[in-house]
């Protein structure tokens, strides 16, 4: 076999190797960034859900305290409770429900609190056991909240 001295493809394998290396590296970095974004989003939702559950449990205890005071004969009851304004960098809303028909995990006949984080589309339901009815759809955004007796019902609003 005779080699032609005018052939110019001797450096082609090095060029192809460099192009393939850059292509594979770019693909791996793109996959890494995509998967880390998904992981971060999942962790944010999990953090928001955990925080909302904690706030909901505290609110349930505070609502039950107002209920005990009303059943002991108090005509005017009001508790102001400080809670975080945000969870996982997202504002949230607290809504009282006289029956939990929307929650798959809470008995439909019981009252509950619905906590909804707006930035992460996370929703948590916490059951509340009271003798006094909850004012249905009474709601307030997170932060300093006032739980009070509104006529014959327990309601919630932003504390002033």
Short mmCIF file of C-alpha atoms in Angstrom, two decimals:
data_model
loop_
_atom_site.label_atom_id
_atom_site.label_comp_id
_atom_site.label_asym_id
_atom_site.label_seq_id
_atom_site.Cartn_x
_atom_site.Cartn_y
_atom_site.Cartn_z
CA UNK A 1 0.00 0.00 0.00
CA UNK A 2 1.35 3.32 -1.03
CA UNK A 3 0.78 6.45 1.15
CA UNK A 4 -0.08 9.64 -0.67
CA UNK A 5 1.98 12.52 0.80
CA UNK A 6 -0.70 15.06 -0.17
CA UNK A 7 -3.34 13.54 2.15
CA UNK A 8 -4.60 15.99 4.80
CA UNK A 9 -6.77 13.82 7.08
CA UNK A 10 -4.05 12.90 9.57
CA UNK A 11 -5.36 15.36 12.24
CA UNK A 12 -9.00 14.38 11.80
CA UNK A 13 -9.11 11.88 14.68
CA UNK A 14 -7.94 14.53 17.17
CA UNK A 15 -10.61 16.99 15.96
CA UNK A 16 -13.35 14.37 16.13
CA UNK A 17 -12.24 13.38 19.64
CA UNK A 18 -12.42 17.00 20.82
CA UNK A 19 -15.86 17.54 19.26
CA UNK A 20 -17.22 14.34 20.81
CA UNK A 21 -15.74 15.23 24.22
CA UNK A 22 -17.31 18.69 24.16
CA UNK A 23 -20.65 17.26 22.99
CA UNK A 24 -20.77 14.59 25.69
CA UNK A 25 -19.70 17.07 28.39
CA UNK A 26 -22.42 19.52 27.31
CA UNK A 27 -25.03 16.76 27.39
CA UNK A 28 -23.95 15.61 30.88
CA UNK A 29 -24.05 19.18 32.24
CA UNK A 30 -27.54 19.73 30.76
CA UNK A 31 -28.85 16.52 32.36
CA UNK A 32 -27.25 17.46 35.70
CA UNK A 33 -28.81 20.93 35.70
CA UNK A 34 -32.25 19.59 34.76
CA UNK A 35 -32.24 16.90 37.44
CA UNK A 36 -30.94 19.27 40.13
CA UNK A 37 -33.73 21.75 39.29
CA UNK A 38 -36.32 19.00 39.73
CA UNK A 39 -34.72 17.88 42.98
CA UNK A 40 -34.75 21.45 44.32
CA UNK A 41 -38.42 21.86 43.39
CA UNK A 42 -39.35 18.60 45.15
CA UNK A 43 -37.43 19.58 48.29
CA UNK A 44 -39.11 23.00 48.32
CA UNK A 45 -42.56 21.39 48.14
CA UNK A 46 -41.65 18.94 50.90
CA UNK A 47 -40.35 21.78 53.08
CA UNK A 48 -43.51 23.82 52.50
CA UNK A 49 -45.72 20.85 53.35
CA UNK A 50 -43.82 20.14 56.57
CA UNK A 51 -43.95 23.80 57.63
CA UNK A 52 -47.67 24.05 56.87
CA UNK A 53 -48.37 20.92 58.92
CA UNK A 54 -46.49 22.40 61.90
CA UNK A 55 -48.32 25.73 61.64
CA UNK A 56 -51.63 23.89 61.23
CA UNK A 57 -51.06 21.82 64.37
CA UNK A 58 -50.26 24.99 66.36
CA UNK A 59 -53.38 26.71 64.99
CA UNK A 60 -55.53 23.69 65.84
CA UNK A 61 -54.34 23.92 69.46
CA UNK A 62 -55.05 27.66 69.56
CA UNK A 63 -58.55 27.14 68.09
CA UNK A 64 -59.23 24.43 70.67
CA UNK A 65 -58.15 26.90 73.39
CA UNK A 66 -60.70 29.45 72.12
CA UNK A 67 -63.29 26.66 72.06
CA UNK A 68 -62.57 25.75 75.70
CA UNK A 69 -62.96 29.40 76.74
CA UNK A 70 -66.31 29.72 74.92
CA UNK A 71 -67.67 26.50 76.43
CA UNK A 72 -66.68 27.82 79.89
CA UNK A 73 -69.11 30.72 79.39
CA UNK A 74 -66.98 33.53 77.97
CA UNK A 75 -68.99 35.86 75.69
CA UNK A 76 -66.06 37.50 73.93
CA UNK A 77 -62.92 35.53 73.22
CA UNK A 78 -59.93 36.53 71.11
CA UNK A 79 -56.42 35.07 70.82
CA UNK A 80 -53.63 36.63 68.77
CA UNK A 81 -51.00 34.18 67.59
CA UNK A 82 -47.80 34.93 65.73
CA UNK A 83 -46.89 32.53 62.94
CA UNK A 84 -44.37 32.81 60.10
CA UNK A 85 -45.46 35.03 57.19
CA UNK A 86 -44.04 32.64 54.60
CA UNK A 87 -43.13 28.98 54.20
CA UNK A 88 -40.42 27.96 51.71
CA UNK A 89 -40.34 31.57 50.41
CA UNK A 90 -44.06 31.43 49.63
CA UNK A 91 -47.05 33.22 51.16
CA UNK A 92 -49.75 30.98 52.55
CA UNK A 93 -53.43 31.22 53.45
CA UNK A 94 -55.26 29.67 56.40
CA UNK A 95 -58.93 28.77 55.87
CA UNK A 96 -61.33 27.28 58.43
CA UNK A 97 -63.68 24.59 57.11
CA UNK A 98 -66.70 23.31 59.03
CA UNK A 99 -66.43 19.97 57.18
CA UNK A 100 -63.46 18.52 55.34
CA UNK A 101 -65.07 17.27 52.16
CA UNK A 102 -62.03 18.21 50.04
CA UNK A 103 -59.43 16.31 52.06
CA UNK A 104 -58.83 12.65 51.27
CA UNK A 105 -57.14 11.96 54.63
CA UNK A 106 -59.47 13.75 57.08
CA UNK A 107 -62.91 12.46 58.05
CA UNK A 108 -65.59 14.40 56.11
CA UNK A 109 -67.72 15.01 59.20
CA UNK A 110 -64.96 16.76 61.18
CA UNK A 111 -63.89 20.39 61.05
CA UNK A 112 -60.46 21.23 59.74
CA UNK A 113 -57.98 23.92 58.77
CA UNK A 114 -56.80 24.19 55.15
CA UNK A 115 -53.37 25.75 54.69
CA UNK A 116 -52.42 26.64 51.11
CA UNK A 117 -48.97 27.83 50.00
CA UNK A 118 -49.30 29.89 46.83
CA UNK A 119 -45.79 29.59 45.40
CA UNK A 120 -45.49 25.81 45.61
CA UNK A 121 -49.12 24.72 45.07
CA UNK A 122 -49.00 22.84 48.37
CA UNK A 123 -52.19 22.24 50.36
CA UNK A 124 -52.42 20.72 53.85
CA UNK A 125 -55.49 19.81 55.92
CA UNK A 126 -55.34 19.61 59.71
CA UNK A 127 -58.37 18.30 61.67
CA UNK A 128 -59.77 20.36 64.57
CA UNK A 129 -62.04 19.01 67.29
CA UNK A 130 -64.30 21.70 68.80
CA UNK A 131 -67.72 21.95 70.43
CA UNK A 132 -68.20 25.40 68.86
CA UNK A 133 -68.69 25.49 65.10
CA UNK A 134 -66.01 26.99 62.88
CA UNK A 135 -67.09 29.85 60.64
CA UNK A 136 -66.92 28.19 57.23
CA UNK A 137 -64.49 29.73 54.73
CA UNK A 138 -63.14 32.22 57.30
CA UNK A 139 -59.58 32.86 56.11
CA UNK A 140 -56.46 34.95 56.58
CA UNK A 141 -52.98 35.09 55.12
CA UNK A 142 -50.06 33.87 57.23
CA UNK A 143 -48.35 35.94 59.88
CA UNK A 144 -49.97 37.38 62.98
CA UNK A 145 -53.48 35.89 63.20
CA UNK A 146 -56.45 36.56 65.45
CA UNK A 147 -58.71 33.68 66.40
CA UNK A 148 -61.96 35.02 67.81
CA UNK A 149 -65.60 34.28 68.58
CA UNK A 150 -67.84 35.66 65.81
CA UNK A 151 -71.39 35.29 67.07
CA UNK A 152 -71.69 31.56 67.74
CA UNK A 153 -68.78 30.54 65.51
CA UNK A 154 -65.00 30.59 65.81
CA UNK A 155 -63.39 32.66 63.04
CA UNK A 156 -59.92 33.74 61.98
CA UNK A 157 -58.53 36.97 60.53
CA UNK A 158 -55.29 38.89 60.19
CA UNK A 159 -54.37 40.55 63.47
CA UNK A 160 -54.27 44.34 63.25
#
